[in-house]
Amino acid sequence: MQSPKPRRKAGPTTNGLDSAEKLDELLISSAICNGEDLGPFVRKTFGTGKPETLLHHLKLFSRSKESEIEEVCKAHYQDFIHAVNDLKSLLSDVESLKSALSDSNSKLQSVAAPLLSSLDSLVEAGTVSKNVDLAIGAVKHCVRVAEIASRANRHLQGGRFYMALKCVELIESELLEKTPSSTLKRMIEKRIPEIRGYVKRRVSKELGDWLVEIRVVCRNLGQLAIGEASSSRQREEEVRIKQKEAECVYTLNEEDIDGDEYESSDDDDAFDLTPLYRAYHIHQTLSLQDSFKQYYFDNRELQLKSDSEIAGFFIVEDRVLRTGGGLISKVEVEFLWDLAVTNMCAVLEDQFSRMQTANHLLLIKDYVSLLGVSLRRYGYTVDPLLEVLSKHRDKYHELLLSDCRKQMAEALSADKFEQMLMKKEYEYSMNVLSFQLQTSDIVPAFPYIAPFSTTVPDCCRIVRSFIEDSVSFMSHGGQLDFYDVVKKYLDRLLGEVLDEALLKLISSSVHVVSQAMQVAANMSVFERACDFFFRHAAQLSGVPLRMAERGRRHFPLTKSQNAAEETLSGLLKKKIDGFMILVENVNWTSDDVPQGGNEYMNEVINYLETLVSTAQQILPAKVLKRVLRDVLAHISERIIGTLCGDLVKRLSMAAIKGLDVDIQLLDSFTEQLTSLLTEKEANEMKTAFVEIRQMINLLLSSHPEKFLNPVIRERSYHALDNRKVATVSEKLRDPSDSIFGTFGARGSRQNPKNKSLDTLIKRLRDVS
């Protein structure tokens, strides 16, 4: 039970005190009665040195509470008695529980003692292991610091100062603070400044040695000048690519006239001629300027003969000529230049005659042309160098064609005759858009299966590289219009190299229909690629596209295209021949007309339908039309050959009507091609089997002798041959109505149609 909450009571009143003390006593009494915090009053009371009042009030409060306590005790006495009794019974239970717990504790102690001992051992072992791990980690850290320090020493010994400094930086920034060994740390801290000082002294010495070498200065100047010329040329080529139609090409003659790109060049500030001019001035003071001039000229001539860097050499000489105060004359500079040009031309002639790689010729040509661009702005004549380059134009292109022939052979040999799969947009851009092979401006969904195999983009890359290399060799060489030369060798690349490689591939590697179909599809894509090649060549050559289109010729890969289609047709004909063997099962003398057509024709139609569904995925409609027409013509020829051959001895009218059903199936098949071909093209497709159609129409007609009428023959039977008509007609004629058959039936009347056939056969034999 809870004791009732005591009510707040007012504290006792006080008499005989002043008002301040009375107020304090009231506040203390009120706080005690209300159970508030007495800390402030206690501190204040003891601070004033008068705790009696507080003690008095506390005693009064305690006496006032005694009566309340007594009342509460009386109220809860019975409950307390019951609680005491419960506690006594509980004490007995506690004693029993204590005894049980003591026994359990004894058992637990006996069982847990070995486990605790093992646990202590485990904890001790874990502590030792942790300490060992920490020690190993510290050792590894120190070993790593030592290894990097050793590496820095090796770099220093080998003169690789940059690498040594990087090692020192690594130690200082990442490892030094974490190094547990104070000795190693102090040693490293001491050595780092020494290493940096050593490197600084060595580099300073080498820099000083380099600065005194005039050849190094000339080499740097030459590289700088050629680099500026190369950058300028690259910028001009980028501008020319962005301009769809350029009226002229930037050549060497144009690059060196204005020279706007070079006017801001700092070549004159790249070297210091103060020591030379100081020495020249001293010799002038000593009246020895003539001997010094000759000495300078002789030494520069020796350097020219021994040094391979020409550009930097003559940049320095141009500066000396302009600012040297007569140290060297223009005639002497021209003499040195003529000497250098003569030597360069001789070296170029010798090197070009030895080289058997197109890239090497192109590299040398580019370097020589850049050298000319760099030096012509200083007034040096470079025409002899350009003439040497032009003389070896044909050799370069022959080597380039040879390289392309090898590359194309490798690309074609790696082809698996499978449609190319492109999973990402960049692959589509790299293999389709970059050669303008797309048939639509809409980017397809990915993954995208192209109608061509990997051969097409691989060969396109080779041709594009050939065009760019050819243009690179022809440009910047003093020749303004070189598109005709580039086009000439491009025609050779396509008409000789690529066409021959494709012909070889078709003849040696194409053995099944799927391979032939893929090659034929590739050839159709090559038609679009060739258009791109000539446009690309014109664009790089600076020729307007309209002029390039004017000079276009026929498709340069016609031979390989025809071979691909002929190979595909030949393989399809072989497949058709396999189904045409079933023609042996036809009953040519049957009296019943096969309603659904003969078995062989159904097999052929099924195969053709499967072929079309597959071919339309990759073959253009015009190619598929040509191939199908050839195959249908072959079917017609096989049927005619069967009718005229020894396999068919006799023919019944029912068999002819069965053939008519077969041709109707072919008609139906061609009519289903309107989704791929126009109605006109589908009708033209039927001309492939016009011979067998006219033969059947003639045999089914009531008056076959009308074939002899020239007008009717030209209109309805122009595709038929006299001998074939006579042979088939004789097999169709009823033997009972033949000349010998009439002896046995004198009174019978001859069939009018057989009579007409007899007349036709006789007249055709007379004509033959």
Tab-separated table of C-alpha atoms in Angstrom, residues 175-611:
chain	number	residue	atom	x	y	z
A	175	LEU	CA	55.537	6.122	-44.500
A	176	LEU	CA	57.786	8.256	-42.332
A	177	GLU	CA	55.209	9.232	-39.675
A	178	LYS	CA	54.082	5.614	-39.315
A	179	THR	CA	57.610	4.187	-38.988
A	180	PRO	CA	57.771	2.438	-35.571
A	181	SER	CA	61.572	2.366	-35.408
A	182	SER	CA	62.866	5.651	-34.058
A	183	THR	CA	66.394	4.874	-35.268
A	184	LEU	CA	65.252	4.206	-38.816
A	185	LYS	CA	63.023	7.266	-38.698
A	186	ARG	CA	65.867	9.543	-37.593
A	187	MET	CA	68.147	8.112	-40.265
A	188	ILE	CA	65.554	8.671	-43.007
A	189	GLU	CA	64.824	12.194	-41.788
A	190	LYS	CA	68.535	12.947	-41.980
A	191	ARG	CA	69.049	11.454	-45.452
A	192	ILE	CA	66.094	13.046	-47.229
A	193	PRO	CA	67.591	16.574	-47.366
A	194	GLU	CA	70.960	15.108	-48.394
A	195	ILE	CA	69.408	13.165	-51.285
A	196	ARG	CA	67.535	16.224	-52.520
A	197	GLY	CA	70.655	18.310	-52.332
A	198	TYR	CA	72.648	15.704	-54.256
A	199	VAL	CA	70.053	15.504	-57.005
A	200	LYS	CA	69.909	19.258	-57.242
A	201	ARG	CA	73.683	19.535	-57.661
A	202	ARG	CA	73.817	16.793	-60.314
A	203	VAL	CA	70.937	18.223	-62.325
A	204	SER	CA	72.407	21.703	-62.152
A	205	LYS	CA	75.709	20.421	-63.488
A	206	GLU	CA	74.090	18.517	-66.333
A	207	LEU	CA	71.955	21.503	-67.220
A	208	GLY	CA	75.040	23.634	-67.390
A	209	ASP	CA	76.755	21.104	-69.647
A	210	TRP	CA	73.739	21.044	-71.898
A	211	LEU	CA	73.533	24.778	-72.199
A	212	VAL	CA	77.047	25.012	-73.595
A	213	GLU	CA	76.281	22.627	-76.454
A	214	ILE	CA	75.224	24.589	-79.520
A	215	ARG	CA	74.153	21.435	-81.315
A	216	VAL	CA	71.593	20.698	-78.648
A	217	VAL	CA	70.295	24.250	-79.048
A	218	CYS	CA	70.012	23.787	-82.810
A	219	ARG	CA	68.296	20.434	-82.368
A	220	ASN	CA	65.713	21.917	-80.034
A	221	LEU	CA	65.127	24.827	-82.380
A	222	GLY	CA	64.620	22.476	-85.289
A	223	GLN	CA	62.190	20.319	-83.382
A	224	LEU	CA	60.283	23.402	-82.249
A	225	ALA	CA	60.042	24.812	-85.768
A	226	ILE	CA	58.969	21.484	-87.270
A	227	GLY	CA	56.469	20.981	-84.439
A	228	GLU	CA	54.932	24.393	-85.191
A	229	ALA	CA	54.732	23.542	-88.872
A	230	SER	CA	53.101	20.205	-88.069
A	231	SER	CA	50.549	21.846	-85.747
A	232	SER	CA	49.731	24.449	-88.362
A	233	ARG	CA	49.262	21.747	-90.985
A	234	GLN	CA	47.011	19.764	-88.666
A	235	ARG	CA	44.851	22.814	-87.998
A	236	GLU	CA	44.547	23.482	-91.720
A	237	GLU	CA	43.563	19.865	-92.377
A	238	GLU	CA	40.890	20.055	-89.666
A	239	VAL	CA	39.478	23.191	-91.256
A	240	ARG	CA	39.545	21.537	-94.669
A	241	ILE	CA	37.683	18.499	-93.351
A	242	LYS	CA	34.966	20.719	-91.889
A	243	GLN	CA	34.559	22.528	-95.196
A	244	LYS	CA	32.635	20.184	-97.445
A	245	GLU	CA	33.846	21.821	-100.621
A	246	ALA	CA	37.305	23.360	-100.770
A	247	GLU	CA	38.334	25.250	-103.879
A	248	CYS	CA	42.032	24.710	-103.421
A	249	VAL	CA	44.427	22.669	-101.357
A	250	TYR	CA	46.893	24.097	-98.872
A	251	THR	CA	50.289	23.219	-100.209
A	252	LEU	CA	53.828	23.958	-99.256
A	253	ASN	CA	53.884	26.989	-101.546
A	254	GLU	CA	50.933	28.530	-99.722
A	255	GLU	CA	52.047	27.670	-96.223
A	256	ASP	CA	55.312	29.534	-96.449
A	257	ILE	CA	54.142	32.798	-98.066
A	258	ASP	CA	51.962	34.447	-95.450
A	259	GLY	CA	53.279	32.609	-92.450
A	260	ASP	CA	50.692	34.142	-90.115
A	261	GLU	CA	50.968	31.137	-87.840
A	262	TYR	CA	54.670	31.735	-87.449
A	263	GLU	CA	54.846	35.482	-86.971
A	264	SER	CA	54.220	35.076	-83.254
A	265	SER	CA	56.818	32.349	-82.923
A	266	ASP	CA	59.392	32.799	-80.203
A	267	ASP	CA	62.250	31.117	-82.055
A	268	ASP	CA	64.443	34.182	-81.602
A	269	ASP	CA	63.997	33.997	-77.849
A	270	ALA	CA	64.797	30.280	-77.639
A	271	PHE	CA	68.562	30.785	-77.690
A	272	ASP	CA	71.128	33.357	-76.575
A	273	LEU	CA	73.901	34.586	-78.886
A	274	THR	CA	75.454	36.915	-76.334
A	275	PRO	CA	78.647	34.829	-75.877
A	276	LEU	CA	79.165	34.731	-79.661
A	277	TYR	CA	78.651	38.464	-80.091
A	278	ARG	CA	80.847	39.229	-77.087
A	279	ALA	CA	83.673	37.168	-78.626
A	280	TYR	CA	83.152	38.829	-82.018
A	281	HIS	CA	83.269	42.260	-80.435
A	282	ILE	CA	86.535	41.408	-78.652
A	283	HIS	CA	88.074	40.242	-81.935
A	284	GLN	CA	86.904	43.447	-83.603
A	285	THR	CA	88.628	45.420	-80.865
A	286	LEU	CA	91.805	43.436	-81.549
A	287	SER	CA	91.389	43.979	-85.329
A	288	LEU	CA	91.072	40.202	-85.796
A	289	GLN	CA	87.486	40.178	-86.983
A	290	ASP	CA	88.321	38.646	-90.378
A	291	SER	CA	90.084	35.660	-88.882
A	292	PHE	CA	87.249	35.221	-86.375
A	293	LYS	CA	84.709	35.295	-89.209
A	294	GLN	CA	86.627	32.622	-91.072
A	295	TYR	CA	87.032	30.590	-87.899
A	296	TYR	CA	83.298	30.802	-87.199
A	297	PHE	CA	82.403	29.897	-90.796
A	298	ASP	CA	84.771	26.920	-90.858
A	299	ASN	CA	83.463	25.533	-87.591
A	300	ARG	CA	79.830	25.951	-88.619
A	301	GLU	CA	80.565	24.187	-91.899
A	302	LEU	CA	82.098	21.277	-89.988
A	303	GLN	CA	79.068	21.140	-87.697
A	304	LEU	CA	76.752	21.157	-90.703
A	305	LYS	CA	78.531	18.180	-92.224
A	306	SER	CA	78.493	16.234	-88.973
A	307	ASP	CA	75.103	17.241	-87.577
A	308	SER	CA	71.829	15.736	-88.877
A	309	GLU	CA	69.627	18.559	-87.565
A	310	ILE	CA	69.229	21.046	-90.416
A	311	ALA	CA	66.301	23.198	-89.343
A	312	GLY	CA	67.799	24.428	-86.091
A	313	PHE	CA	71.164	25.044	-87.742
A	314	PHE	CA	69.787	27.419	-90.375
A	315	ILE	CA	67.431	29.137	-87.952
A	316	VAL	CA	70.508	30.096	-85.932
A	317	GLU	CA	72.340	31.191	-89.076
A	318	ASP	CA	69.393	33.346	-90.142
A	319	ARG	CA	69.481	35.046	-86.751
A	320	VAL	CA	73.236	35.589	-86.992
A	321	LEU	CA	72.826	36.950	-90.522
A	322	ARG	CA	70.175	39.456	-89.402
A	323	THR	CA	71.675	40.543	-86.070
A	324	GLY	CA	75.363	39.602	-86.226
A	325	GLY	CA	76.666	42.844	-87.659
A	326	GLY	CA	78.354	41.212	-90.632
A	327	LEU	CA	79.648	38.153	-88.796
A	328	ILE	CA	78.434	36.033	-91.705
A	329	SER	CA	77.288	37.137	-95.172
A	330	LYS	CA	74.248	36.126	-97.195
A	331	VAL	CA	76.473	34.497	-99.788
A	332	GLU	CA	78.073	32.306	-97.133
A	333	VAL	CA	74.674	31.295	-95.740
A	334	GLU	CA	73.466	30.394	-99.242
A	335	PHE	CA	76.638	28.363	-99.750
A	336	LEU	CA	75.937	26.428	-96.564
A	337	TRP	CA	72.302	25.909	-97.615
A	338	ASP	CA	73.280	24.636	-101.059
A	339	LEU	CA	75.719	22.266	-99.421
A	340	ALA	CA	73.012	21.009	-97.047
A	341	VAL	CA	70.439	20.615	-99.847
A	342	THR	CA	72.894	18.689	-102.005
A	343	ASN	CA	73.700	16.326	-99.160
A	344	MET	CA	70.013	15.873	-98.242
A	345	CYS	CA	69.032	15.132	-101.841
A	346	ALA	CA	71.785	12.540	-102.115
A	347	VAL	CA	70.762	10.922	-98.834
A	348	LEU	CA	67.088	10.925	-99.840
A	349	GLU	CA	67.815	9.349	-103.218
A	350	ASP	CA	69.884	6.653	-101.562
A	351	GLN	CA	67.388	5.969	-98.780
A	352	PHE	CA	64.370	5.950	-101.087
A	353	SER	CA	66.075	3.460	-103.369
A	354	ARG	CA	66.646	1.123	-100.427
A	355	MET	CA	63.284	1.403	-98.705
A	356	GLN	CA	60.700	-1.302	-99.200
A	357	THR	CA	58.067	-0.042	-96.756
A	358	ALA	CA	55.524	2.616	-97.645
A	359	ASN	CA	55.314	3.967	-94.086
A	360	HIS	CA	59.020	4.715	-94.068
A	361	LEU	CA	58.734	6.722	-97.282
A	362	LEU	CA	55.744	8.578	-95.893
A	363	LEU	CA	57.510	9.410	-92.635
A	364	ILE	CA	60.563	10.756	-94.440
A	365	LYS	CA	58.402	12.661	-96.921
A	366	ASP	CA	56.400	14.258	-94.101
A	367	TYR	CA	59.558	15.222	-92.254
A	368	VAL	CA	61.171	16.699	-95.368
A	369	SER	CA	58.054	18.663	-96.282
A	370	LEU	CA	57.799	20.011	-92.725
A	371	LEU	CA	61.467	20.926	-92.889
A	372	GLY	CA	60.770	22.863	-96.073
A	373	VAL	CA	57.769	24.608	-94.494
A	374	SER	CA	59.878	25.572	-91.482
A	375	LEU	CA	62.795	26.963	-93.485
A	376	ARG	CA	61.057	28.587	-96.445
A	377	ARG	CA	59.733	31.365	-94.229
A	378	TYR	CA	63.368	32.264	-93.581
A	379	GLY	CA	63.981	32.587	-97.340
A	380	TYR	CA	65.565	29.202	-98.079
A	381	THR	CA	64.702	27.475	-101.387
A	382	VAL	CA	63.410	23.899	-100.974
A	383	ASP	CA	62.397	23.045	-104.559
A	384	PRO	CA	65.158	20.413	-105.053
A	385	LEU	CA	63.857	18.492	-102.039
A	386	LEU	CA	60.305	18.525	-103.404
A	387	GLU	CA	61.513	17.234	-106.758
A	388	VAL	CA	63.106	14.241	-105.043
A	389	LEU	CA	59.810	13.492	-103.318
A	390	SER	CA	57.837	13.705	-106.560
A	391	LYS	CA	60.230	11.305	-108.319
A	392	HIS	CA	59.363	8.524	-105.853
A	393	ARG	CA	55.599	8.967	-105.950
A	394	ASP	CA	54.995	5.820	-107.977
A	395	LYS	CA	57.271	3.692	-105.827
A	396	TYR	CA	55.485	4.838	-102.699
A	397	HIS	CA	52.082	3.925	-104.081
A	398	GLU	CA	53.303	0.551	-105.305
A	399	LEU	CA	54.586	-0.244	-101.832
A	400	LEU	CA	51.343	1.039	-100.345
A	401	LEU	CA	49.350	-1.214	-102.678
A	402	SER	CA	51.514	-4.153	-101.673
A	403	ASP	CA	50.891	-3.467	-97.977
A	404	CYS	CA	47.152	-3.170	-98.582
A	405	ARG	CA	47.168	-6.441	-100.517
A	406	LYS	CA	48.620	-8.246	-97.504
A	407	GLN	CA	46.228	-6.552	-95.076
A	408	MET	CA	43.202	-7.388	-97.197
A	409	ALA	CA	44.286	-10.992	-97.549
A	410	GLU	CA	44.525	-11.251	-93.769
A	411	ALA	CA	41.159	-9.537	-93.278
A	412	LEU	CA	39.414	-11.801	-95.790
A	413	SER	CA	41.010	-14.955	-94.432
A	414	ALA	CA	39.680	-14.107	-90.964
A	415	ASP	CA	36.091	-13.710	-92.177
A	416	LYS	CA	33.656	-16.293	-90.787
A	417	PHE	CA	30.889	-15.462	-93.312
A	418	GLU	CA	28.549	-14.402	-90.503
A	419	GLN	CA	26.520	-11.250	-90.086
A	420	MET	CA	28.282	-8.739	-87.885
A	421	LEU	CA	26.863	-8.207	-84.385
A	422	MET	CA	27.157	-4.725	-82.861
A	423	LYS	CA	26.246	-4.404	-79.183
A	424	LYS	CA	27.015	-0.726	-78.601
A	425	GLU	CA	26.345	2.499	-80.448
A	426	TYR	CA	30.048	3.272	-80.780
A	427	GLU	CA	30.517	-0.006	-82.670
A	428	TYR	CA	27.762	1.043	-85.079
A	429	SER	CA	29.387	4.434	-85.512
A	430	MET	CA	32.823	2.903	-86.050
A	431	ASN	CA	31.758	0.187	-88.509
A	432	VAL	CA	28.758	1.731	-90.306
A	433	LEU	CA	28.464	5.498	-89.934
A	434	SER	CA	32.161	6.176	-90.416
A	435	PHE	CA	31.942	4.656	-93.932
A	436	GLN	CA	28.391	5.891	-94.686
A	437	LEU	CA	27.106	2.329	-95.064
A	438	GLN	CA	23.782	3.078	-93.361
A	439	THR	CA	20.589	2.812	-95.403
A	440	SER	CA	18.627	4.986	-92.978
A	441	ASP	CA	19.323	8.016	-90.819
A	442	ILE	CA	17.632	6.324	-87.871
A	443	VAL	CA	20.044	4.678	-85.452
A	444	PRO	CA	18.909	1.065	-84.920
A	445	ALA	CA	18.259	-0.594	-81.591
A	446	PHE	CA	21.094	-2.540	-80.028
A	447	PRO	CA	22.256	-5.242	-80.225
A	448	TYR	CA	22.143	-4.720	-83.996
A	449	ILE	CA	22.859	-7.408	-86.599
A	450	ALA	CA	24.277	-5.862	-89.755
A	451	PRO	CA	23.630	-7.435	-93.185
A	452	PHE	CA	27.377	-7.633	-93.824
A	453	SER	CA	30.210	-9.541	-92.201
A	454	THR	CA	33.390	-8.202	-90.595
A	455	THR	CA	35.102	-8.236	-93.993
A	456	VAL	CA	33.340	-5.040	-95.086
A	457	PRO	CA	34.426	-2.642	-92.275
A	458	ASP	CA	37.880	-4.241	-92.131
A	459	CYS	CA	38.459	-3.679	-95.845
A	460	CYS	CA	36.890	-0.217	-95.631
A	461	ARG	CA	39.383	0.735	-92.953
A	462	ILE	CA	42.238	-0.456	-95.147
A	463	VAL	CA	40.966	1.525	-98.149
A	464	ARG	CA	40.352	4.648	-96.080
A	465	SER	CA	43.852	4.404	-94.635
A	466	PHE	CA	45.208	4.015	-98.185
A	467	ILE	CA	43.374	7.169	-99.294
A	468	GLU	CA	44.634	9.172	-96.338
A	469	ASP	CA	48.208	7.952	-96.808
A	470	SER	CA	48.064	8.714	-100.528
A	471	VAL	CA	46.709	12.211	-99.923
A	472	SER	CA	49.267	12.739	-97.178
A	473	PHE	CA	52.094	11.843	-99.541
A	474	MET	CA	50.761	13.925	-102.424
A	475	SER	CA	49.856	17.019	-100.402
A	476	HIS	CA	52.336	19.543	-99.085
A	477	GLY	CA	54.658	18.657	-101.927
A	478	GLY	CA	54.303	21.582	-104.266
A	479	GLN	CA	51.583	20.016	-106.439
A	480	LEU	CA	48.279	21.862	-106.417
A	481	ASP	CA	45.943	19.351	-108.122
A	482	PHE	CA	46.663	15.768	-107.187
A	483	TYR	CA	43.163	14.283	-106.983
A	484	ASP	CA	43.585	12.550	-110.345
A	485	VAL	CA	46.691	10.796	-109.034
A	486	VAL	CA	44.954	9.738	-105.826
A	487	LYS	CA	41.929	8.555	-107.825
A	488	LYS	CA	44.162	6.622	-110.205
A	489	TYR	CA	45.729	4.600	-107.407
A	490	LEU	CA	42.390	4.266	-105.621
A	491	ASP	CA	40.991	2.689	-108.784
A	492	ARG	CA	43.919	0.293	-108.789
A	493	LEU	CA	43.422	-0.562	-105.144
A	494	LEU	CA	39.758	-1.353	-105.678
A	495	GLY	CA	39.901	-2.824	-109.180
A	496	GLU	CA	43.068	-4.863	-108.752
A	497	VAL	CA	43.852	-5.483	-105.109
A	498	LEU	CA	40.433	-5.711	-103.454
A	499	ASP	CA	38.643	-7.211	-106.465
A	500	GLU	CA	41.313	-9.888	-106.906
A	501	ALA	CA	41.320	-10.683	-103.192
A	502	LEU	CA	37.540	-11.098	-103.229
A	503	LEU	CA	37.698	-13.278	-106.338
A	504	LYS	CA	40.278	-15.479	-104.644
A	505	LEU	CA	38.125	-15.704	-101.528
A	506	ILE	CA	35.067	-16.670	-103.571
A	507	SER	CA	36.882	-19.309	-105.553
A	508	SER	CA	38.727	-20.905	-102.632
A	509	SER	CA	36.623	-20.469	-99.496
A	510	VAL	CA	32.958	-20.257	-100.499
A	511	HIS	CA	31.481	-23.767	-100.481
A	512	VAL	CA	27.947	-23.515	-99.078
A	513	VAL	CA	24.905	-21.359	-99.790
A	514	SER	CA	25.127	-19.368	-96.551
A	515	GLN	CA	28.708	-18.337	-97.305
A	516	ALA	CA	27.882	-17.359	-100.876
A	517	MET	CA	24.844	-15.402	-99.706
A	518	GLN	CA	26.940	-13.481	-97.167
A	519	VAL	CA	29.582	-12.642	-99.782
A	520	ALA	CA	26.890	-11.450	-102.196
A	521	ALA	CA	25.418	-9.277	-99.437
A	522	ASN	CA	28.891	-7.876	-98.728
A	523	MET	CA	29.305	-6.921	-102.374
A	524	SER	CA	26.114	-4.877	-102.280
A	525	VAL	CA	27.412	-2.999	-99.244
A	526	PHE	CA	30.746	-2.446	-101.012
A	527	GLU	CA	28.838	-0.484	-103.664
A	528	ARG	CA	27.905	2.139	-101.057
A	529	ALA	CA	31.395	1.960	-99.589
A	530	CYS	CA	33.004	2.718	-102.967
A	531	ASP	CA	30.879	5.858	-103.303
A	532	PHE	CA	32.193	6.934	-99.904
A	533	PHE	CA	35.793	6.191	-100.891
A	534	PHE	CA	35.726	8.516	-103.901
A	535	ARG	CA	33.935	11.249	-101.971
A	536	HIS	CA	36.452	10.908	-99.146
A	537	ALA	CA	39.381	11.111	-101.564
A	538	ALA	CA	37.897	14.206	-103.212
A	539	GLN	CA	37.258	15.870	-99.891
A	540	LEU	CA	40.786	15.238	-98.614
A	541	SER	CA	42.223	16.415	-101.936
A	542	GLY	CA	40.290	19.674	-101.815
A	543	VAL	CA	38.219	18.878	-104.899
A	544	PRO	CA	34.497	19.818	-104.984
A	545	LEU	CA	32.291	16.753	-104.805
A	546	ARG	CA	30.423	17.706	-107.969
A	547	MET	CA	33.671	17.511	-109.938
A	548	ALA	CA	34.517	14.186	-108.362
A	549	GLU	CA	31.079	12.791	-109.251
A	550	ARG	CA	31.595	13.867	-112.844
A	551	GLY	CA	34.649	11.679	-113.156
A	552	ARG	CA	33.099	8.583	-111.580
A	553	ARG	CA	33.292	5.313	-113.430
A	554	HIS	CA	31.462	2.021	-113.070
A	555	PHE	CA	31.531	-0.044	-109.900
A	556	PRO	CA	35.184	-1.190	-109.592
A	557	LEU	CA	34.301	-4.529	-107.949
A	558	THR	CA	32.078	-5.764	-110.779
A	559	LYS	CA	34.090	-8.942	-111.349
A	560	SER	CA	33.902	-10.103	-107.753
A	561	GLN	CA	30.266	-9.025	-107.510
A	562	ASN	CA	29.360	-11.103	-110.578
A	563	ALA	CA	31.436	-13.995	-109.263
A	564	ALA	CA	29.665	-13.842	-105.900
A	565	GLU	CA	26.231	-13.907	-107.507
A	566	GLU	CA	27.250	-16.652	-109.953
A	567	THR	CA	28.641	-18.716	-107.101
A	568	LEU	CA	25.459	-18.232	-105.097
A	569	SER	CA	23.353	-19.167	-108.121
A	570	GLY	CA	25.518	-22.210	-108.789
A	571	LEU	CA	25.222	-23.468	-105.223
A	572	LEU	CA	21.474	-22.896	-105.259
A	573	LYS	CA	21.200	-24.780	-108.536
A	574	LYS	CA	23.018	-27.718	-106.954
A	575	LYS	CA	20.514	-27.676	-104.110
A	576	ILE	CA	17.666	-27.510	-106.615
A	577	ASP	CA	19.185	-30.401	-108.546
A	578	GLY	CA	18.967	-32.466	-105.385
A	579	PHE	CA	15.208	-31.918	-105.324
A	580	MET	CA	14.855	-32.328	-109.075
A	581	ILE	CA	16.056	-35.923	-108.742
A	582	LEU	CA	12.534	-36.649	-107.517
A	583	VAL	CA	11.332	-36.038	-111.074
A	584	GLU	CA	12.246	-39.684	-111.676
A	585	ASN	CA	9.287	-40.644	-109.492
A	586	VAL	CA	6.783	-38.906	-111.767
A	587	ASN	CA	4.465	-41.232	-113.690
A	588	TRP	CA	4.599	-39.660	-117.120
A	589	THR	CA	1.971	-42.004	-118.578
A	590	SER	CA	-0.543	-41.624	-115.755
A	591	ASP	CA	-4.201	-40.927	-116.560
A	592	ASP	CA	-4.646	-38.965	-113.283
A	593	VAL	CA	-3.643	-35.331	-112.838
A	594	PRO	CA	-1.816	-34.641	-109.518
A	595	GLN	CA	-4.016	-32.032	-107.849
A	596	GLY	CA	-1.370	-30.483	-105.564
A	597	GLY	CA	1.458	-30.684	-108.052
A	598	ASN	CA	4.238	-33.227	-108.304
A	599	GLU	CA	6.402	-34.097	-105.303
A	600	TYR	CA	9.599	-32.620	-106.723
A	601	MET	CA	7.937	-29.237	-107.346
A	602	ASN	CA	6.536	-29.072	-103.811
A	603	GLU	CA	10.000	-29.726	-102.416
A	604	VAL	CA	11.473	-27.048	-104.678
A	605	ILE	CA	8.813	-24.497	-103.666
A	606	ASN	CA	9.385	-25.210	-99.959
A	607	TYR	CA	13.111	-24.701	-100.381
A	608	LEU	CA	12.648	-21.478	-102.358
A	609	GLU	CA	10.293	-20.059	-99.732
A	610	THR	CA	12.810	-20.881	-96.977
A	611	LEU	CA	15.574	-19.359	-99.075
